Amino acid sequence: MTTIVLADDEVLLRTALATLLPMEGDITVLAEASDGATAVGATLRHRPDVLVIDLEMPGLDGLGAVAQIRRERPEQVVLMLTRHARPGVLRQALKLGVQGFVSKSAEPSHITSVIATLHAGRRWIDPEVSALAVIDDCPLTEREIDVLRVTGEGYSVADIAARLHLAQGTVRNYLSNAMQKTQTRTRHEAARYAREHDWL
């Protein structure tokens, strides 16, 4: 028997999976969540064998929720559902220790077998997800990506420096490099350009 918490903001998909997964395999759904914050609470309360979580959710997204859960439960097994895994997102998720990636269009029987694979201590990344993530033409460094991601949230240089534990001059250098590489005039344009190219 494998216990899961199921987090997805799409009600139709979530309720369908909650119904179908136990029919396909030896799975018990302990709780459902419609957003990242609820997913964090449910996972810490119920301690499932596997957290099945959507990448894109309102408010706290899948990555943010996993980061919070990892602080309390570093051993939590995570299966991420995604429509389109951007290279930057896949890298971030792997850094967070996410063990599995499955396309949201996958058959319930496939999702069930991946849950069993992860529960057995192995990893799984759907071929179409990894293919998308491998096509990585991003010229930005990890630090430049970090700085642009925080810029995109509307923070000032001082705020970015504080959040990333960097000197303000270092942040300005990263932003300047990113603007050169994206051929943009402002840091906000650079952040928008990077997001449109799926680098963040």
Short mmCIF file of N, CA and C in Angstrom, two decimals, residues 5-6 43 48 58 60 67 115 117 146-147 155 166 170 183 186 196 198:
data_model
loop_
_atom_site.label_atom_id
_atom_site.label_comp_id
_atom_site.label_asym_id
_atom_site.label_seq_id
_atom_site.Cartn_x
_atom_site.Cartn_y
_atom_site.Cartn_z
N VAL A 5 -0.39 12.22 -1.05
CA VAL A 5 -1.14 13.47 -1.00
C VAL A 5 -1.13 14.00 -2.43
N LEU A 6 -2.30 14.44 -2.91
CA LEU A 6 -2.46 14.85 -4.30
C LEU A 6 -2.74 16.35 -4.35
N THR A 43 0.87 17.67 3.54
CA THR A 43 2.01 16.74 3.49
C THR A 43 2.66 16.61 4.87
N PRO A 48 2.73 11.46 3.73
CA PRO A 48 2.48 10.40 2.73
C PRO A 48 3.79 9.76 2.26
N PRO A 58 -1.51 28.39 -8.30
CA PRO A 58 -1.58 29.80 -7.88
C PRO A 58 -0.91 30.01 -6.53
N LEU A 60 1.69 29.93 -3.99
CA LEU A 60 2.91 29.12 -3.84
C LEU A 60 2.88 28.00 -4.88
N ALA A 67 10.10 23.08 -1.66
CA ALA A 67 11.20 23.69 -0.89
C ALA A 67 10.81 23.80 0.58
N ILE A 115 4.53 6.15 -9.41
CA ILE A 115 4.44 6.28 -7.95
C ILE A 115 5.08 5.07 -7.27
N THR A 117 7.39 3.12 -8.55
CA THR A 117 8.84 3.20 -8.81
C THR A 117 9.52 4.11 -7.79
N ASP A 146 19.04 33.34 -10.89
CA ASP A 146 18.51 33.62 -9.54
C ASP A 146 18.14 35.09 -9.39
N VAL A 147 19.06 35.96 -9.83
CA VAL A 147 18.86 37.40 -9.69
C VAL A 147 17.68 37.88 -10.54
N TYR A 155 11.39 43.15 -6.82
CA TYR A 155 12.26 43.62 -5.74
C TYR A 155 13.33 44.58 -6.25
N LEU A 166 23.86 38.46 -1.14
CA LEU A 166 24.93 38.94 -2.01
C LEU A 166 25.15 40.43 -1.76
N THR A 170 27.56 43.12 -6.46
CA THR A 170 27.55 41.81 -7.14
C THR A 170 26.23 41.61 -7.89
N GLN A 183 20.29 41.31 -24.45
CA GLN A 183 20.21 42.53 -25.29
C GLN A 183 18.99 43.36 -24.93
N THR A 186 16.72 47.22 -19.54
CA THR A 186 16.50 47.28 -18.09
C THR A 186 16.47 45.86 -17.52
N GLU A 196 10.12 34.64 -21.02
CA GLU A 196 9.51 34.28 -22.31
C GLU A 196 10.28 33.17 -23.03
N ASP A 198 11.69 30.77 -21.43
CA ASP A 198 11.64 29.59 -20.53
C ASP A 198 12.96 29.32 -19.84
#
